mmCIF file of C-alpha atoms in Angstrom:
data_model
loop_
_atom_site.group_PDB
_atom_site.id
_atom_site.type_symbol
_atom_site.label_atom_id
_atom_site.label_comp_id
_atom_site.label_asym_id
_atom_site.label_seq_id
_atom_site.Cartn_x
_atom_site.Cartn_y
_atom_site.Cartn_z
ATOM 1 C CA UNK A 1 32.519 67.380 -95.829
ATOM 2 C CA UNK A 2 29.202 65.812 -93.712
ATOM 3 C CA UNK A 3 26.594 65.090 -95.541
ATOM 4 C CA UNK A 4 23.111 65.081 -95.024
ATOM 5 C CA UNK A 5 20.028 63.540 -97.262
ATOM 6 C CA UNK A 6 17.408 66.233 -98.342
ATOM 7 C CA UNK A 7 14.498 64.401 -99.298
ATOM 8 C CA UNK A 8 11.712 66.639 -98.211
ATOM 9 C CA UNK A 9 9.093 65.517 -95.389
ATOM 10 C CA UNK A 10 9.162 61.997 -96.325
ATOM 11 C CA UNK A 11 12.753 61.703 -95.117
ATOM 12 C CA UNK A 12 10.891 62.488 -91.808
ATOM 13 C CA UNK A 13 8.814 59.772 -91.597
ATOM 14 C CA UNK A 14 11.452 57.368 -92.466
ATOM 15 C CA UNK A 15 14.213 58.479 -90.117
ATOM 16 C CA UNK A 16 11.743 58.010 -87.076
ATOM 17 C CA UNK A 17 11.313 54.160 -88.560
ATOM 18 C CA UNK A 18 15.306 53.955 -88.965
ATOM 19 C CA UNK A 19 18.382 54.100 -87.129
ATOM 20 C CA UNK A 20 21.585 52.253 -87.443
ATOM 21 C CA UNK A 21 24.534 52.064 -86.048
ATOM 22 C CA UNK A 22 28.119 50.545 -86.354
ATOM 23 C CA UNK A 23 31.820 50.765 -86.406
ATOM 24 C CA UNK A 24 32.744 54.483 -88.432
ATOM 25 C CA UNK A 25 28.825 55.365 -87.885
ATOM 26 C CA UNK A 26 26.541 56.387 -90.317
ATOM 27 C CA UNK A 27 24.110 59.100 -88.893
ATOM 28 C CA UNK A 28 20.483 59.687 -91.385
ATOM 29 C CA UNK A 29 19.590 62.731 -89.317
ATOM 30 C CA UNK A 30 23.347 64.461 -89.215
ATOM 31 C CA UNK A 31 25.259 62.914 -92.198
ATOM 32 C CA UNK A 32 26.164 59.515 -94.111
ATOM 33 C CA UNK A 33 29.986 58.346 -92.988
ATOM 34 C CA UNK A 34 31.536 54.868 -94.004
ATOM 35 C CA UNK A 35 30.139 51.849 -92.529
ATOM 36 C CA UNK A 36 29.985 48.815 -92.491
ATOM 37 C CA UNK A 37 29.067 46.465 -95.349
ATOM 38 C CA UNK A 38 25.195 45.240 -94.068
ATOM 39 C CA UNK A 39 24.631 48.348 -93.144
ATOM 40 C CA UNK A 40 25.982 50.639 -96.612
ATOM 41 C CA UNK A 41 23.642 48.363 -98.591
ATOM 42 C CA UNK A 42 20.709 49.294 -96.160
ATOM 43 C CA UNK A 43 21.603 52.636 -96.798
ATOM 44 C CA UNK A 44 21.560 52.218 -100.420
ATOM 45 C CA UNK A 45 18.565 50.350 -100.172
ATOM 46 C CA UNK A 46 16.690 53.775 -98.740
ATOM 47 C CA UNK A 47 18.892 55.949 -101.172
ATOM 48 C CA UNK A 48 17.353 54.158 -104.057
ATOM 49 C CA UNK A 49 13.336 53.951 -103.161
ATOM 50 C CA UNK A 50 13.917 57.934 -102.913
ATOM 51 C CA UNK A 51 13.740 58.960 -106.359
ATOM 52 C CA UNK A 52 14.049 63.143 -104.920
ATOM 53 C CA UNK A 53 17.016 62.172 -103.109
ATOM 54 C CA UNK A 54 19.839 64.521 -102.621
ATOM 55 C CA UNK A 55 22.892 65.373 -101.421
ATOM 56 C CA UNK A 56 23.886 68.531 -99.511
ATOM 57 C CA UNK A 57 26.163 70.140 -97.961
ATOM 58 C CA UNK A 58 25.639 70.981 -94.551
ATOM 59 C CA UNK A 59 28.880 71.800 -92.738
ATOM 60 C CA UNK A 60 33.236 71.402 -93.175
ATOM 61 C CA UNK A 61 34.606 67.836 -92.402
ATOM 62 C CA UNK A 62 36.603 65.391 -93.990
ATOM 63 C CA UNK A 63 33.543 63.052 -93.968
ATOM 64 C CA UNK A 64 31.349 62.063 -95.784
ATOM 65 C CA UNK A 65 31.715 58.936 -97.992
ATOM 66 C CA UNK A 66 27.529 58.334 -98.820
ATOM 67 C CA UNK A 67 27.077 55.329 -101.671
ATOM 68 C CA UNK A 68 24.451 55.947 -104.391
ATOM 69 C CA UNK A 69 23.704 53.937 -107.218
ATOM 70 C CA UNK A 70 25.385 54.827 -110.514
ATOM 71 C CA UNK A 71 22.190 55.883 -111.775
ATOM 72 C CA UNK A 72 20.903 58.456 -113.877
ATOM 73 C CA UNK A 73 19.061 59.948 -111.380
ATOM 74 C CA UNK A 74 21.950 60.502 -109.156
ATOM 75 C CA UNK A 75 24.167 62.237 -111.809
ATOM 76 C CA UNK A 76 23.420 65.745 -110.505
ATOM 77 C CA UNK A 77 24.335 64.348 -107.029
ATOM 78 C CA UNK A 78 27.852 63.979 -108.791
ATOM 79 C CA UNK A 79 28.026 66.957 -110.745
ATOM 80 C CA UNK A 80 27.359 68.831 -106.962
ATOM 81 C CA UNK A 81 30.486 67.563 -105.427
ATOM 82 C CA UNK A 82 32.204 68.234 -108.595
ATOM 83 C CA UNK A 83 31.473 71.917 -108.729
ATOM 84 C CA UNK A 84 32.898 71.825 -104.828
ATOM 85 C CA UNK A 85 36.283 70.904 -106.021
ATOM 86 C CA UNK A 86 35.916 67.785 -104.279
ATOM 87 C CA UNK A 87 36.409 63.866 -105.572
ATOM 88 C CA UNK A 88 34.140 61.410 -106.623
ATOM 89 C CA UNK A 89 34.371 57.792 -106.910
ATOM 90 C CA UNK A 90 32.450 56.230 -109.991
ATOM 91 C CA UNK A 91 32.753 52.884 -112.058
ATOM 92 C CA UNK A 92 33.595 53.052 -115.550
ATOM 93 C CA UNK A 93 34.233 49.878 -118.053
ATOM 94 C CA UNK A 94 37.014 48.773 -116.523
ATOM 95 C CA UNK A 95 37.570 49.576 -112.841
ATOM 96 C CA UNK A 96 36.632 51.927 -110.366
ATOM 97 C CA UNK A 97 37.997 55.409 -110.524
ATOM 98 C CA UNK A 98 38.806 58.353 -108.513
ATOM 99 C CA UNK A 99 37.064 61.413 -110.165
ATOM 100 C CA UNK A 100 37.285 65.325 -110.031
ATOM 101 C CA UNK A 101 37.651 68.571 -112.112
ATOM 102 C CA UNK A 102 40.413 68.306 -114.203
ATOM 103 C CA UNK A 103 40.329 72.090 -114.650
ATOM 104 C CA UNK A 104 40.610 72.740 -110.916
ATOM 105 C CA UNK A 105 44.050 72.788 -109.121
ATOM 106 C CA UNK A 106 42.350 72.095 -105.761
ATOM 107 C CA UNK A 107 40.402 69.062 -106.923
ATOM 108 C CA UNK A 108 43.713 68.119 -108.771
ATOM 109 C CA UNK A 109 45.543 68.281 -105.357
ATOM 110 C CA UNK A 110 42.955 65.792 -103.153
ATOM 111 C CA UNK A 111 43.007 63.205 -105.302
ATOM 112 C CA UNK A 112 46.707 62.969 -105.390
ATOM 113 C CA UNK A 113 46.221 63.400 -101.346
ATOM 114 C CA UNK A 114 43.744 60.768 -100.884
ATOM 115 C CA UNK A 115 45.634 57.906 -103.120
ATOM 116 C CA UNK A 116 49.180 59.245 -101.171
ATOM 117 C CA UNK A 117 50.056 59.134 -105.395
ATOM 118 C CA UNK A 118 53.663 60.567 -106.386
ATOM 119 C CA UNK A 119 53.049 64.120 -107.971
ATOM 120 C CA UNK A 120 55.145 63.076 -110.436
ATOM 121 C CA UNK A 121 52.901 60.431 -111.822
ATOM 122 C CA UNK A 122 50.258 61.741 -114.242
ATOM 123 C CA UNK A 123 46.748 61.614 -114.534
ATOM 124 C CA UNK A 124 44.568 60.892 -117.294
ATOM 125 C CA UNK A 125 41.441 62.808 -118.111
ATOM 126 C CA UNK A 126 37.717 61.492 -119.058
ATOM 127 C CA UNK A 127 35.271 63.199 -121.371
ATOM 128 C CA UNK A 128 31.771 62.386 -122.966
ATOM 129 C CA UNK A 129 32.236 62.653 -126.841
ATOM 130 C CA UNK A 130 35.104 62.119 -129.432
ATOM 131 C CA UNK A 131 34.640 65.525 -130.470
ATOM 132 C CA UNK A 132 35.006 66.854 -126.889
ATOM 133 C CA UNK A 133 39.423 65.562 -127.457
ATOM 134 C CA UNK A 134 39.895 68.337 -128.971
ATOM 135 C CA UNK A 135 39.436 70.748 -126.381
ATOM 136 C CA UNK A 136 41.680 68.714 -124.268
ATOM 137 C CA UNK A 137 44.934 67.230 -126.760
ATOM 138 C CA UNK A 138 46.000 67.171 -129.977
ATOM 139 C CA UNK A 139 43.755 65.095 -132.898
ATOM 140 C CA UNK A 140 44.667 66.854 -136.414
ATOM 141 C CA UNK A 141 47.533 64.513 -136.654
ATOM 142 C CA UNK A 142 44.923 60.990 -136.751
ATOM 143 C CA UNK A 143 43.400 59.548 -139.175
ATOM 144 C CA UNK A 144 39.693 59.969 -139.970
ATOM 145 C CA UNK A 145 37.697 57.771 -138.128
ATOM 146 C CA UNK A 146 39.999 56.416 -135.839
ATOM 147 C CA UNK A 147 39.055 58.365 -132.473
ATOM 148 C CA UNK A 148 35.378 56.929 -133.337
ATOM 149 C CA UNK A 149 37.193 53.678 -133.950
ATOM 150 C CA UNK A 150 38.679 53.143 -130.830
ATOM 151 C CA UNK A 151 36.396 54.636 -128.367
ATOM 152 C CA UNK A 152 33.790 54.941 -126.163
ATOM 153 C CA UNK A 153 35.987 51.838 -124.565
ATOM 154 C CA UNK A 154 38.149 50.501 -122.499
ATOM 155 C CA UNK A 155 41.097 51.990 -124.103
ATOM 156 C CA UNK A 156 43.471 55.226 -122.862
ATOM 157 C CA UNK A 157 45.272 57.046 -125.556
ATOM 158 C CA UNK A 158 47.833 59.065 -125.027
ATOM 159 C CA UNK A 159 47.553 62.346 -126.968
ATOM 160 C CA UNK A 160 49.700 65.627 -127.567
ATOM 161 C CA UNK A 161 48.788 68.497 -124.957
ATOM 162 C CA UNK A 162 49.055 71.149 -127.602
ATOM 163 C CA UNK A 163 49.089 74.782 -126.500
ATOM 164 C CA UNK A 164 45.228 75.088 -127.037
ATOM 165 C CA UNK A 165 44.919 72.661 -123.865
ATOM 166 C CA UNK A 166 42.205 74.021 -122.049
ATOM 167 C CA UNK A 167 43.642 71.825 -119.064
ATOM 168 C CA UNK A 168 44.435 73.791 -115.988
ATOM 169 C CA UNK A 169 48.301 74.069 -116.062
ATOM 170 C CA UNK A 170 48.363 72.017 -112.509
ATOM 171 C CA UNK A 171 47.122 68.703 -113.657
ATOM 172 C CA UNK A 172 50.459 66.740 -114.833
ATOM 173 C CA UNK A 173 52.609 70.131 -115.112
ATOM 174 C CA UNK A 174 55.764 69.536 -117.218
ATOM 175 C CA UNK A 175 54.215 66.752 -119.609
ATOM 176 C CA UNK A 176 53.597 67.683 -122.966
ATOM 177 C CA UNK A 177 51.244 64.263 -123.812
ATOM 178 C CA UNK A 178 47.774 64.077 -121.670
ATOM 179 C CA UNK A 179 46.177 60.636 -121.833
ATOM 180 C CA UNK A 180 42.551 60.432 -122.639
ATOM 181 C CA UNK A 181 39.488 58.099 -121.776
ATOM 182 C CA UNK A 182 36.235 57.778 -122.890
ATOM 183 C CA UNK A 183 34.726 54.733 -121.218
ATOM 184 C CA UNK A 184 31.918 52.549 -122.581
ATOM 185 C CA UNK A 185 29.729 53.444 -119.383
ATOM 186 C CA UNK A 186 26.804 55.192 -119.633
ATOM 187 C CA UNK A 187 27.054 56.887 -115.927
ATOM 188 C CA UNK A 188 30.665 58.724 -116.071
ATOM 189 C CA UNK A 189 29.538 60.086 -119.802
ATOM 190 C CA UNK A 190 26.035 61.356 -118.877
ATOM 191 C CA UNK A 191 28.519 62.948 -115.682
ATOM 192 C CA UNK A 192 30.801 64.316 -118.379
ATOM 193 C CA UNK A 193 27.909 66.084 -120.660
ATOM 194 C CA UNK A 194 26.062 67.609 -117.723
ATOM 195 C CA UNK A 195 29.542 68.507 -115.983
ATOM 196 C CA UNK A 196 30.436 70.169 -118.813
ATOM 197 C CA UNK A 197 34.119 69.622 -118.911
ATOM 198 C CA UNK A 198 36.873 66.945 -118.120
ATOM 199 C CA UNK A 199 37.405 64.725 -115.483
ATOM 200 C CA UNK A 200 40.510 64.110 -113.849
ATOM 201 C CA UNK A 201 40.194 60.328 -113.314
ATOM 202 C CA UNK A 202 42.640 58.016 -111.751
ATOM 203 C CA UNK A 203 42.142 53.764 -110.228
ATOM 204 C CA UNK A 204 39.966 53.895 -106.898
ATOM 205 C CA UNK A 205 42.594 52.436 -104.756
ATOM 206 C CA UNK A 206 45.569 53.659 -102.401
ATOM 207 C CA UNK A 207 48.672 53.840 -105.017
ATOM 208 C CA UNK A 208 50.486 50.708 -104.681
ATOM 209 C CA UNK A 209 47.149 48.723 -103.781
ATOM 210 C CA UNK A 210 45.363 46.552 -106.351
ATOM 211 C CA UNK A 211 42.713 48.388 -108.623
ATOM 212 C CA UNK A 212 39.519 47.867 -107.621
ATOM 213 C CA UNK A 213 36.133 46.149 -109.492
ATOM 214 C CA UNK A 214 34.069 47.079 -106.634
ATOM 215 C CA UNK A 215 33.240 49.433 -103.787
ATOM 216 C CA UNK A 216 33.330 47.345 -100.961
ATOM 217 C CA UNK A 217 37.274 47.259 -101.952
ATOM 218 C CA UNK A 218 38.083 50.607 -101.676
ATOM 219 C CA UNK A 219 35.785 51.760 -98.670
ATOM 220 C CA UNK A 220 38.827 52.932 -96.232
ATOM 221 C CA UNK A 221 38.524 55.683 -98.692
ATOM 222 C CA UNK A 222 35.366 56.093 -98.980
ATOM 223 C CA UNK A 223 34.948 59.488 -96.039
ATOM 224 C CA UNK A 224 38.075 61.178 -97.958
ATOM 225 C CA UNK A 225 35.191 61.138 -100.901
ATOM 226 C CA UNK A 226 32.325 63.396 -101.428
ATOM 227 C CA UNK A 227 30.077 60.431 -102.804
ATOM 228 C CA UNK A 228 30.940 56.779 -104.089
ATOM 229 C CA UNK A 229 28.415 55.663 -107.143
ATOM 230 C CA UNK A 230 27.987 51.788 -107.067
ATOM 231 C CA UNK A 231 27.241 49.709 -110.615
ATOM 232 C CA UNK A 232 28.084 46.434 -108.618
ATOM 233 C CA UNK A 233 31.145 43.933 -109.562
ATOM 234 C CA UNK A 234 32.901 45.056 -112.473
ATOM 235 C CA UNK A 235 33.081 42.551 -114.313
ATOM 236 C CA UNK A 236 35.983 43.145 -116.773
ATOM 237 C CA UNK A 237 38.909 42.019 -114.443
ATOM 238 C CA UNK A 238 41.630 44.155 -113.328
ATOM 239 C CA UNK A 239 43.457 44.623 -116.326
ATOM 240 C CA UNK A 240 42.511 47.851 -116.682
ATOM 241 C CA UNK A 241 42.019 49.946 -119.899
ATOM 242 C CA UNK A 242 44.990 49.196 -122.916
ATOM 243 C CA UNK A 243 46.886 52.412 -123.056
ATOM 244 C CA UNK A 244 47.993 53.691 -126.307
ATOM 245 C CA UNK A 245 50.679 56.050 -127.437
ATOM 246 C CA UNK A 246 49.148 58.802 -130.389
ATOM 247 C CA UNK A 247 51.921 61.371 -130.547
ATOM 248 C CA UNK A 248 53.524 60.741 -133.451
ATOM 249 C CA UNK A 249 51.672 60.595 -137.006
ATOM 250 C CA UNK A 250 51.404 57.161 -138.581
ATOM 251 C CA UNK A 251 52.565 55.183 -135.629
ATOM 252 C CA UNK A 252 51.593 53.692 -132.186
ATOM 253 C CA UNK A 253 52.808 52.191 -128.967
ATOM 254 C CA UNK A 254 51.229 49.887 -126.417
ATOM 255 C CA UNK A 255 52.559 51.417 -123.347
ATOM 256 C CA UNK A 256 50.087 48.545 -121.385
ATOM 257 C CA UNK A 257 48.089 45.679 -122.982
ATOM 258 C CA UNK A 258 45.633 46.030 -120.360
ATOM 259 C CA UNK A 259 41.582 44.173 -121.308
ATOM 260 C CA UNK A 260 41.245 45.261 -125.151
ATOM 261 C CA UNK A 261 44.847 44.696 -126.662
ATOM 262 C CA UNK A 262 43.935 42.167 -129.800
ATOM 263 C CA UNK A 263 41.460 44.693 -130.784
ATOM 264 C CA UNK A 264 43.011 47.621 -130.411
ATOM 265 C CA UNK A 265 45.740 46.813 -132.036
ATOM 266 C CA UNK A 266 43.413 45.242 -134.906
ATOM 267 C CA UNK A 267 41.869 48.630 -135.127
ATOM 268 C CA UNK A 268 45.212 50.701 -135.008
ATOM 269 C CA UNK A 269 46.222 47.897 -138.413
ATOM 270 C CA UNK A 270 43.329 48.837 -139.715
ATOM 271 C CA UNK A 271 43.947 52.542 -140.143
ATOM 272 C CA UNK A 272 47.815 51.790 -141.237
ATOM 273 C CA UNK A 273 49.514 52.809 -138.149
ATOM 274 C CA UNK A 274 53.172 51.145 -137.408
ATOM 275 C CA UNK A 275 54.403 49.671 -134.398
ATOM 276 C CA UNK A 276 56.922 51.683 -133.122
ATOM 277 C CA UNK A 277 60.133 50.579 -131.551
ATOM 278 C CA UNK A 278 60.280 50.133 -127.095
ATOM 279 C CA UNK A 279 60.748 53.536 -125.536
ATOM 280 C CA UNK A 280 59.857 55.145 -122.316
ATOM 281 C CA UNK A 281 55.847 55.873 -121.336
ATOM 282 C CA UNK A 282 55.211 58.614 -119.799
ATOM 283 C CA UNK A 283 52.689 57.000 -117.307
ATOM 284 C CA UNK A 284 48.594 58.502 -117.347
#
């Protein structure tokens, strides 16, 4: 989707003084496309200076890739993209991720297409608050207070999906579990609240490539996103979240050590959960 900045009369004055060109192209008058790093930073600086900036749809195209700061004033821009079944790139408390509406079949297909991801590999979901989790997975078998002790934070919990889940059947068909995240990241949590639903979430990279901690690291995929929300270089490293299987009552299984293994196991032990034997996980 080609995009343009709608900023009222101020953009006309600004555009008359600013002209950029680079390989891949930047067009302030006809859309912002992916571009080189130096030009991208200039465009982002302009975006930050204009508090009333908004992204609006102008035509149908696969090129968009506008980069905006991951700030609350741009949350509505992200919501606009999600409601159009588009994919956005967002920072979490660990890695950058691709996100879309977890209840929209077309949006889910777009994520798989962008990553070149096998349809047999499931996606996790992201919600804003602990009380939202019960709408998408089963939590009745967990000790009281456990979810709030673990979340928000760099932890992914695999839970039974259950018959009452609001998730679209096209998300991870055939699986009876769902991986849930609540990142300790104000932008993505504000986004989930404003959107009013769960986001399908996966790392912002092509399948088989390393995970990304800065937006420049997946610049070759910008053009496939409605927008990219930049929080700078994320400090947690590339280990990602710690993944824990909590599908069975009274026990847990660490599926991936991730960046918070020690703290996570300590919390689980305080709630008297025992670690179960090795088994093949359903990877989120």
